[in-house]
Amino acid sequence: MTGEVNSMRSTSEATKQDLHNELQLKYREFFESKLAVFLLDYASHFLSVKKISTAIVNLMETNKSIVINTIMKDSKIIAELREPYFGSCYDKKQTVSAEQVFEKILSILKEGSQLKNIMQIHCIFIHRIYDQIEKKPEKAALVSQIFPLSLFSKENRSRIEKKEEEIKETTQLGITHHRVFSKMLRQSDKNHIRALDRFQPDDGSDFFKSSAEKRVPVVCGASGHTGSLMLGVKLYGDLTSDELKEYTLAAFAFLAAGGNHSFYEVLKVANLVGIDFQIDDYSVGVPTSIKKDESYQTIKNQFPEFLPSDEFLGILFTK
């Protein structure tokens, strides 16, 4: 009888621990969502983003005819600037010419007012336009470094795609499915499809198991978009180490607010280009001007375990 009682008690304690861990994970998803959505409003404070935008503008203006021709030939460029892509600047039915798209891209990058639009253009440029302008010999080595099979093979992506009829457009921001936490986040002004709603994590993958051990949120595995952004930085960005940390945070804000990737999924890729973060300190890379903002201080006071003081020594992010 004593053995049975002890077994029941052990089972009960294990269940309580599982529930505790699950609640902590949901809370962390909410925090990452809240921080990402907050950062979206501070595009002008990310000088690293401005620096990349300036580099892209220079490349586009110098190669105007090539870029316009590329936009004309590759229908995916305009498609990815339309809803339901997060960071879209056109609705689904709006008809635009390649010349108009060229000018729209330049306008958004020069004005720099909406971080989600800017980062979407950064992704499109490196993924669809850059190769038509420049052919740098070091690109192949960089691609191998940033997109290793250990993270990006089909078996290791840690995601299973849902049926098309299950995927819905939404205005909900963030990476949380929790009904209460979702209501505490604002909505987007445009519809978009989230990776959160397109995929479910593959709990048998090494990436998922690693994330589970660290008790950090997972959406759909290592971030390919982060890889593309890091590739652009290395090819034409010329960012310092501190600027690269800041740019990585901007990538996180864009991807997490859009419901596409978690902090860990972004950092795992950024780490491949030598960027070290503290897994429990999300303040790394936050521009000083934002840290002085009263709204940031409010979030910091609400989540001190994730936005600790500068002297706090967090758990170093490792591969």
mmCIF file of C-alpha atoms in Angstrom:
data_model
loop_
_atom_site.group_PDB
_atom_site.id
_atom_site.type_symbol
_atom_site.label_atom_id
_atom_site.label_comp_id
_atom_site.label_asym_id
_atom_site.label_seq_id
_atom_site.Cartn_x
_atom_site.Cartn_y
_atom_site.Cartn_z
ATOM 1 C CA MET A 1 0.000 0.000 0.000
ATOM 2 C CA THR A 2 2.797 2.390 0.917
ATOM 3 C CA GLY A 3 4.398 1.758 -2.457
ATOM 4 C CA GLU A 4 1.141 2.545 -4.247
ATOM 5 C CA VAL A 5 0.721 5.799 -2.294
ATOM 6 C CA ASN A 6 4.275 6.851 -3.076
ATOM 7 C CA SER A 7 3.728 5.994 -6.745
ATOM 8 C CA MET A 8 0.530 8.072 -6.846
ATOM 9 C CA ARG A 9 2.273 10.969 -5.127
ATOM 10 C CA SER A 10 5.186 10.749 -7.561
ATOM 11 C CA THR A 11 2.784 10.755 -10.532
ATOM 12 C CA SER A 12 0.901 13.732 -9.107
ATOM 13 C CA GLU A 13 4.111 15.700 -8.569
ATOM 14 C CA ALA A 14 5.275 14.907 -12.098
ATOM 15 C CA THR A 15 1.926 16.129 -13.482
ATOM 16 C CA LYS A 16 2.212 19.363 -11.496
ATOM 17 C CA GLN A 17 5.750 19.872 -12.793
ATOM 18 C CA ASP A 18 4.603 19.287 -16.389
ATOM 19 C CA LEU A 19 1.794 21.827 -15.951
ATOM 20 C CA HIS A 20 4.213 24.307 -14.408
ATOM 21 C CA ASN A 21 6.623 23.915 -17.326
ATOM 22 C CA GLU A 22 3.782 24.288 -19.834
ATOM 23 C CA LEU A 23 2.554 27.489 -18.180
ATOM 24 C CA GLN A 24 6.088 28.887 -18.144
ATOM 25 C CA LEU A 25 6.422 28.143 -21.859
ATOM 26 C CA LYS A 26 3.080 29.825 -22.660
ATOM 27 C CA TYR A 27 4.134 32.838 -20.607
ATOM 28 C CA ARG A 28 7.420 33.024 -22.468
ATOM 29 C CA GLU A 29 5.611 32.854 -25.823
ATOM 30 C CA PHE A 30 3.496 35.777 -24.655
ATOM 31 C CA PHE A 31 6.558 37.760 -23.603
ATOM 32 C CA GLU A 32 8.371 37.171 -26.904
ATOM 33 C CA SER A 33 5.231 38.244 -28.755
ATOM 34 C CA LYS A 34 4.800 41.359 -26.638
ATOM 35 C CA LEU A 35 8.441 42.404 -27.035
ATOM 36 C CA ALA A 36 8.393 41.801 -30.800
ATOM 37 C CA VAL A 37 5.180 43.770 -31.316
ATOM 38 C CA PHE A 38 6.559 46.597 -29.182
ATOM 39 C CA LEU A 39 9.777 46.782 -31.223
ATOM 40 C CA LEU A 40 7.849 47.059 -34.503
ATOM 41 C CA ASP A 41 7.069 50.695 -33.670
ATOM 42 C CA TYR A 42 10.728 51.693 -33.338
ATOM 43 C CA ALA A 43 12.094 51.301 -36.853
ATOM 44 C CA SER A 44 13.899 54.659 -36.749
ATOM 45 C CA HIS A 45 15.916 53.542 -33.703
ATOM 46 C CA PHE A 46 17.495 50.566 -35.485
ATOM 47 C CA LEU A 47 20.497 52.192 -37.151
ATOM 48 C CA SER A 48 21.658 48.794 -38.408
ATOM 49 C CA VAL A 49 18.407 48.426 -40.342
ATOM 50 C CA LYS A 50 18.923 51.870 -41.871
ATOM 51 C CA LYS A 51 22.445 50.861 -42.870
ATOM 52 C CA ILE A 52 21.222 47.743 -44.691
ATOM 53 C CA SER A 53 18.411 49.734 -46.317
ATOM 54 C CA THR A 54 20.907 52.306 -47.594
ATOM 55 C CA ALA A 55 23.085 49.551 -49.074
ATOM 56 C CA ILE A 56 20.055 48.041 -50.834
ATOM 57 C CA VAL A 57 18.920 51.432 -52.148
ATOM 58 C CA ASN A 58 22.388 52.095 -53.588
ATOM 59 C CA LEU A 59 22.463 48.703 -55.305
ATOM 60 C CA MET A 60 18.977 49.168 -56.722
ATOM 61 C CA GLU A 61 19.534 52.702 -57.984
ATOM 62 C CA THR A 62 22.862 51.762 -59.539
ATOM 63 C CA ASN A 63 21.239 48.809 -61.313
ATOM 64 C CA LYS A 64 17.778 50.256 -61.923
ATOM 65 C CA SER A 65 17.056 48.637 -65.294
ATOM 66 C CA ILE A 66 18.198 45.203 -64.088
ATOM 67 C CA VAL A 67 16.057 45.420 -60.958
ATOM 68 C CA ILE A 68 12.951 46.569 -62.828
ATOM 69 C CA ASN A 69 13.422 43.780 -65.349
ATOM 70 C CA THR A 70 13.807 41.272 -62.511
ATOM 71 C CA ILE A 71 10.595 42.501 -60.860
ATOM 72 C CA MET A 72 8.835 42.188 -64.209
ATOM 73 C CA LYS A 73 10.022 38.585 -64.759
ATOM 74 C CA ASP A 74 9.690 37.218 -61.231
ATOM 75 C CA SER A 75 6.026 37.345 -60.230
ATOM 76 C CA LYS A 76 6.898 36.186 -56.700
ATOM 77 C CA ILE A 77 8.410 39.592 -55.898
ATOM 78 C CA ILE A 78 5.110 41.424 -56.278
ATOM 79 C CA ALA A 79 3.254 38.479 -54.702
ATOM 80 C CA GLU A 80 5.409 38.729 -51.579
ATOM 81 C CA LEU A 81 4.649 42.438 -51.322
ATOM 82 C CA ARG A 82 0.923 41.666 -51.219
ATOM 83 C CA GLU A 83 -1.304 40.272 -48.518
ATOM 84 C CA PRO A 84 -1.252 37.739 -46.925
ATOM 85 C CA TYR A 85 2.508 38.176 -46.422
ATOM 86 C CA PHE A 86 3.420 39.897 -43.166
ATOM 87 C CA GLY A 87 4.945 43.263 -44.038
ATOM 88 C CA SER A 88 2.895 43.591 -47.241
ATOM 89 C CA CYS A 89 2.349 46.997 -48.829
ATOM 90 C CA TYR A 90 -0.279 46.038 -51.425
ATOM 91 C CA ASP A 91 -3.634 44.311 -51.123
ATOM 92 C CA LYS A 92 -4.399 41.157 -53.084
ATOM 93 C CA LYS A 93 -6.173 42.784 -55.997
ATOM 94 C CA GLN A 94 -4.049 45.892 -56.462
ATOM 95 C CA THR A 95 -2.450 46.055 -59.911
ATOM 96 C CA VAL A 96 1.013 47.612 -60.086
ATOM 97 C CA SER A 97 3.782 47.831 -62.681
ATOM 98 C CA ALA A 98 7.407 46.846 -62.154
ATOM 99 C CA GLU A 99 8.375 50.531 -62.234
ATOM 100 C CA GLN A 100 5.832 51.351 -59.541
ATOM 101 C CA VAL A 101 7.086 48.496 -57.369
ATOM 102 C CA PHE A 102 10.671 49.693 -57.810
ATOM 103 C CA GLU A 103 9.737 53.188 -56.617
ATOM 104 C CA LYS A 104 7.608 51.798 -53.772
ATOM 105 C CA ILE A 105 10.507 49.722 -52.467
ATOM 106 C CA LEU A 106 12.859 52.707 -52.568
ATOM 107 C CA SER A 107 10.282 54.893 -50.830
ATOM 108 C CA ILE A 108 9.788 52.423 -47.979
ATOM 109 C CA LEU A 109 13.527 51.893 -47.469
ATOM 110 C CA LYS A 110 14.278 55.614 -47.516
ATOM 111 C CA GLU A 111 11.411 56.630 -45.229
ATOM 112 C CA GLY A 112 12.057 53.767 -42.809
ATOM 113 C CA SER A 113 8.820 54.203 -40.895
ATOM 114 C CA GLN A 114 7.442 50.645 -40.725
ATOM 115 C CA LEU A 115 9.837 47.931 -39.564
ATOM 116 C CA LYS A 116 7.662 45.087 -40.853
ATOM 117 C CA ASN A 117 7.625 46.545 -44.404
ATOM 118 C CA ILE A 118 11.350 47.251 -44.355
ATOM 119 C CA MET A 119 12.345 43.773 -43.170
ATOM 120 C CA GLN A 120 10.046 42.097 -45.677
ATOM 121 C CA ILE A 121 11.789 44.053 -48.448
ATOM 122 C CA HIS A 122 15.208 43.109 -47.048
ATOM 123 C CA CYS A 123 14.170 39.443 -47.303
ATOM 124 C CA ILE A 124 12.827 39.831 -50.834
ATOM 125 C CA PHE A 125 15.925 41.683 -52.017
ATOM 126 C CA ILE A 126 18.482 39.102 -50.895
ATOM 127 C CA HIS A 127 16.282 36.160 -51.894
ATOM 128 C CA ARG A 128 14.977 37.321 -55.277
ATOM 129 C CA ILE A 129 16.904 40.333 -56.585
ATOM 130 C CA TYR A 130 20.499 40.412 -55.381
ATOM 131 C CA ASP A 131 21.782 37.547 -57.547
ATOM 132 C CA GLN A 132 20.703 39.417 -60.671
ATOM 133 C CA ILE A 133 22.952 42.349 -59.696
ATOM 134 C CA GLU A 134 26.122 40.875 -58.198
ATOM 135 C CA LYS A 135 27.949 37.553 -58.268
ATOM 136 C CA LYS A 136 30.331 37.395 -55.323
ATOM 137 C CA PRO A 137 32.589 34.315 -55.134
ATOM 138 C CA GLU A 138 32.276 34.134 -51.349
ATOM 139 C CA LYS A 139 28.510 33.616 -51.473
ATOM 140 C CA ALA A 140 28.658 29.829 -51.870
ATOM 141 C CA ALA A 141 30.776 29.421 -48.741
ATOM 142 C CA LEU A 142 28.485 31.757 -46.802
ATOM 143 C CA VAL A 143 25.401 29.779 -47.859
ATOM 144 C CA SER A 144 27.023 26.546 -46.650
ATOM 145 C CA GLN A 145 27.878 28.216 -43.348
ATOM 146 C CA ILE A 146 24.472 29.803 -42.732
ATOM 147 C CA PHE A 147 22.243 27.001 -44.047
ATOM 148 C CA PRO A 148 23.807 23.755 -42.738
ATOM 149 C CA LEU A 149 21.933 20.499 -43.313
ATOM 150 C CA SER A 150 22.007 19.917 -39.573
ATOM 151 C CA LEU A 151 19.378 22.670 -39.303
ATOM 152 C CA PHE A 152 17.773 22.956 -42.717
ATOM 153 C CA SER A 153 17.425 19.449 -44.118
ATOM 154 C CA LYS A 154 13.843 18.200 -44.418
ATOM 155 C CA GLU A 155 14.373 15.832 -41.498
ATOM 156 C CA ASN A 156 15.751 18.544 -39.202
ATOM 157 C CA ARG A 157 13.378 21.467 -39.870
ATOM 158 C CA SER A 158 11.230 20.465 -36.881
ATOM 159 C CA ARG A 159 7.911 21.102 -38.594
ATOM 160 C CA ILE A 160 4.992 19.341 -40.187
ATOM 161 C CA GLU A 161 2.838 21.291 -42.656
ATOM 162 C CA LYS A 162 -0.887 21.344 -41.986
ATOM 163 C CA LYS A 163 -3.570 20.735 -44.585
ATOM 164 C CA GLU A 164 -4.337 23.759 -46.759
ATOM 165 C CA GLU A 165 -7.931 23.961 -45.563
ATOM 166 C CA GLU A 166 -6.698 24.272 -41.976
ATOM 167 C CA ILE A 167 -4.621 27.382 -42.711
ATOM 168 C CA LYS A 168 -6.427 30.662 -42.067
ATOM 169 C CA GLU A 169 -5.460 34.299 -42.539
ATOM 170 C CA THR A 170 -5.388 36.422 -39.426
ATOM 171 C CA THR A 171 -4.620 39.867 -38.054
ATOM 172 C CA GLN A 172 -3.369 38.358 -34.804
ATOM 173 C CA LEU A 173 0.220 39.267 -33.970
ATOM 174 C CA GLY A 174 2.720 37.137 -32.097
ATOM 175 C CA ILE A 175 3.571 33.471 -31.612
ATOM 176 C CA THR A 176 1.098 32.520 -28.898
ATOM 177 C CA HIS A 177 -1.965 30.313 -29.401
ATOM 178 C CA HIS A 178 -3.143 31.042 -25.867
ATOM 179 C CA ARG A 179 -6.587 32.646 -26.028
ATOM 180 C CA VAL A 180 -6.064 35.009 -23.093
ATOM 181 C CA PHE A 181 -2.520 36.051 -24.010
ATOM 182 C CA SER A 182 -3.577 36.585 -27.634
ATOM 183 C CA LYS A 183 -6.204 39.098 -26.520
ATOM 184 C CA MET A 184 -3.479 41.042 -24.699
ATOM 185 C CA LEU A 185 -1.629 41.645 -27.978
ATOM 186 C CA ARG A 186 -2.706 44.107 -30.631
ATOM 187 C CA GLN A 187 -3.858 43.202 -34.119
ATOM 188 C CA SER A 188 -2.163 43.938 -37.439
ATOM 189 C CA ASP A 189 -3.701 46.388 -39.909
ATOM 190 C CA LYS A 190 -3.520 43.738 -42.664
ATOM 191 C CA ASN A 191 -4.271 40.038 -42.952
ATOM 192 C CA HIS A 192 -1.363 37.636 -42.957
ATOM 193 C CA ILE A 193 -0.690 33.910 -42.685
ATOM 194 C CA ARG A 194 1.477 32.841 -39.777
ATOM 195 C CA ALA A 195 3.886 29.917 -39.792
ATOM 196 C CA LEU A 196 2.318 29.282 -36.390
ATOM 197 C CA ASP A 197 -0.879 28.363 -38.246
ATOM 198 C CA ARG A 198 0.803 26.636 -41.213
ATOM 199 C CA PHE A 199 2.994 24.198 -39.314
ATOM 200 C CA GLN A 200 3.036 22.119 -36.184
ATOM 201 C CA PRO A 201 6.339 21.276 -34.490
ATOM 202 C CA ASP A 202 7.856 17.857 -35.131
ATOM 203 C CA ASP A 203 8.523 16.660 -31.587
ATOM 204 C CA GLY A 204 10.751 13.885 -32.914
ATOM 205 C CA SER A 205 13.309 16.236 -34.461
ATOM 206 C CA ASP A 206 16.625 17.105 -32.830
ATOM 207 C CA PHE A 207 15.768 20.808 -33.007
ATOM 208 C CA PHE A 208 12.520 20.331 -31.104
ATOM 209 C CA LYS A 209 14.203 18.162 -28.469
ATOM 210 C CA SER A 210 16.942 20.772 -27.998
ATOM 211 C CA SER A 211 14.330 23.509 -27.615
ATOM 212 C CA ALA A 212 12.328 21.419 -25.155
ATOM 213 C CA GLU A 213 15.409 20.902 -22.993
ATOM 214 C CA LYS A 214 15.940 24.663 -22.885
ATOM 215 C CA ARG A 215 12.203 25.258 -22.347
ATOM 216 C CA VAL A 216 12.032 27.859 -25.086
ATOM 217 C CA PRO A 217 9.236 28.436 -27.641
ATOM 218 C CA VAL A 218 9.256 26.711 -31.025
ATOM 219 C CA VAL A 219 7.170 27.690 -34.049
ATOM 220 C CA CYS A 220 8.568 25.806 -37.037
ATOM 221 C CA GLY A 221 12.307 25.276 -36.586
ATOM 222 C CA ALA A 222 15.457 27.177 -37.475
ATOM 223 C CA SER A 223 14.653 30.427 -39.293
ATOM 224 C CA GLY A 224 15.451 30.414 -42.999
ATOM 225 C CA HIS A 225 14.435 34.068 -43.209
ATOM 226 C CA THR A 226 17.054 34.901 -40.591
ATOM 227 C CA GLY A 227 19.582 32.995 -42.679
ATOM 228 C CA SER A 228 18.711 35.069 -45.742
ATOM 229 C CA LEU A 229 18.990 38.304 -43.768
ATOM 230 C CA MET A 230 22.371 37.258 -42.341
ATOM 231 C CA LEU A 231 23.541 36.379 -45.854
ATOM 232 C CA GLY A 232 22.615 39.870 -47.027
ATOM 233 C CA VAL A 233 24.523 41.408 -44.121
ATOM 234 C CA LYS A 234 27.647 39.477 -45.029
ATOM 235 C CA LEU A 235 27.441 40.266 -48.740
ATOM 236 C CA TYR A 236 26.628 43.985 -48.661
ATOM 237 C CA GLY A 237 25.871 45.050 -45.067
ATOM 238 C CA ASP A 238 29.285 45.778 -43.547
ATOM 239 C CA LEU A 239 27.860 45.793 -39.999
ATOM 240 C CA THR A 240 29.944 45.842 -36.846
ATOM 241 C CA SER A 241 29.446 43.107 -34.248
ATOM 242 C CA ASP A 242 27.168 45.340 -32.149
ATOM 243 C CA GLU A 243 25.225 46.414 -35.229
ATOM 244 C CA LEU A 244 24.750 42.779 -36.198
ATOM 245 C CA LYS A 245 23.301 42.013 -32.764
ATOM 246 C CA GLU A 246 20.918 44.914 -33.189
ATOM 247 C CA TYR A 247 19.945 43.767 -36.694
ATOM 248 C CA THR A 248 19.325 40.241 -35.404
ATOM 249 C CA LEU A 249 16.918 41.674 -32.837
ATOM 250 C CA ALA A 250 15.126 43.565 -35.609
ATOM 251 C CA ALA A 251 14.822 40.268 -37.513
ATOM 252 C CA PHE A 252 13.364 38.646 -34.398
ATOM 253 C CA ALA A 253 10.840 41.489 -33.980
ATOM 254 C CA PHE A 254 9.688 41.113 -37.588
ATOM 255 C CA LEU A 255 9.495 37.317 -37.534
ATOM 256 C CA ALA A 256 7.964 36.858 -34.074
ATOM 257 C CA ALA A 257 5.411 39.649 -34.453
ATOM 258 C CA GLY A 258 4.354 38.054 -37.731
ATOM 259 C CA GLY A 259 3.877 34.713 -35.971
ATOM 260 C CA ASN A 260 6.653 33.003 -37.902
ATOM 261 C CA HIS A 261 9.573 32.318 -35.552
ATOM 262 C CA SER A 262 10.607 32.403 -31.916
ATOM 263 C CA PHE A 263 13.653 34.075 -30.368
ATOM 264 C CA TYR A 264 15.564 30.797 -30.163
ATOM 265 C CA GLU A 265 14.821 29.931 -33.792
ATOM 266 C CA VAL A 266 16.311 33.258 -34.871
ATOM 267 C CA LEU A 267 19.314 33.073 -32.541
ATOM 268 C CA LYS A 268 20.191 29.538 -33.578
ATOM 269 C CA VAL A 269 20.867 30.845 -37.095
ATOM 270 C CA ALA A 270 22.470 34.143 -36.055
ATOM 271 C CA ASN A 271 24.860 32.125 -33.921
ATOM 272 C CA LEU A 272 26.243 30.592 -37.127
ATOM 273 C CA VAL A 273 27.706 33.972 -38.121
ATOM 274 C CA GLY A 274 29.310 34.478 -34.718
ATOM 275 C CA ILE A 275 26.581 36.296 -32.806
ATOM 276 C CA ASP A 276 26.387 35.280 -29.133
ATOM 277 C CA PHE A 277 23.266 36.009 -27.118
ATOM 278 C CA GLN A 278 22.110 35.159 -23.625
ATOM 279 C CA ILE A 279 19.137 32.852 -23.900
ATOM 280 C CA ASP A 280 17.417 34.466 -20.893
ATOM 281 C CA ASP A 281 18.373 38.056 -21.685
ATOM 282 C CA TYR A 282 16.409 39.544 -24.554
ATOM 283 C CA SER A 283 17.859 43.007 -23.989
ATOM 284 C CA VAL A 284 21.001 42.201 -26.008
ATOM 285 C CA GLY A 285 20.856 44.253 -29.173
ATOM 286 C CA VAL A 286 18.117 46.622 -28.003
ATOM 287 C CA PRO A 287 19.205 50.134 -29.084
ATOM 288 C CA THR A 288 20.075 52.410 -26.171
ATOM 289 C CA SER A 289 17.528 54.960 -27.359
ATOM 290 C CA ILE A 290 14.761 52.357 -26.973
ATOM 291 C CA LYS A 291 15.997 51.283 -23.524
ATOM 292 C CA LYS A 292 15.479 54.875 -22.363
ATOM 293 C CA ASP A 293 11.869 54.854 -23.560
ATOM 294 C CA GLU A 294 9.227 54.808 -20.823
ATOM 295 C CA SER A 295 7.235 52.070 -22.582
ATOM 296 C CA TYR A 296 10.294 49.821 -22.700
ATOM 297 C CA GLN A 297 10.840 50.359 -18.984
ATOM 298 C CA THR A 298 7.248 49.254 -18.397
ATOM 299 C CA ILE A 299 7.863 45.982 -20.252
ATOM 300 C CA LYS A 300 11.166 45.548 -18.424
ATOM 301 C CA ASN A 301 9.434 45.938 -15.049
ATOM 302 C CA GLN A 302 6.741 43.469 -16.102
ATOM 303 C CA PHE A 303 9.234 40.838 -17.307
ATOM 304 C CA PRO A 304 12.430 41.280 -15.226
ATOM 305 C CA GLU A 305 13.350 37.620 -15.708
ATOM 306 C CA PHE A 306 13.734 38.205 -19.464
ATOM 307 C CA LEU A 307 14.908 41.825 -19.525
ATOM 308 C CA PRO A 308 17.358 41.915 -16.614
ATOM 309 C CA SER A 309 19.653 44.716 -15.580
ATOM 310 C CA ASP A 310 22.895 45.174 -17.505
ATOM 311 C CA GLU A 311 24.945 43.571 -14.749
ATOM 312 C CA PHE A 312 22.862 40.370 -14.843
ATOM 313 C CA LEU A 313 24.809 37.333 -16.047
ATOM 314 C CA GLY A 314 22.339 35.203 -17.980
ATOM 315 C CA ILE A 315 22.760 31.729 -19.402
ATOM 316 C CA LEU A 316 24.932 32.009 -22.484
ATOM 317 C CA PHE A 317 23.343 30.910 -25.716
ATOM 318 C CA THR A 318 25.253 27.975 -27.126
ATOM 319 C CA LYS A 319 24.972 25.861 -30.188
#
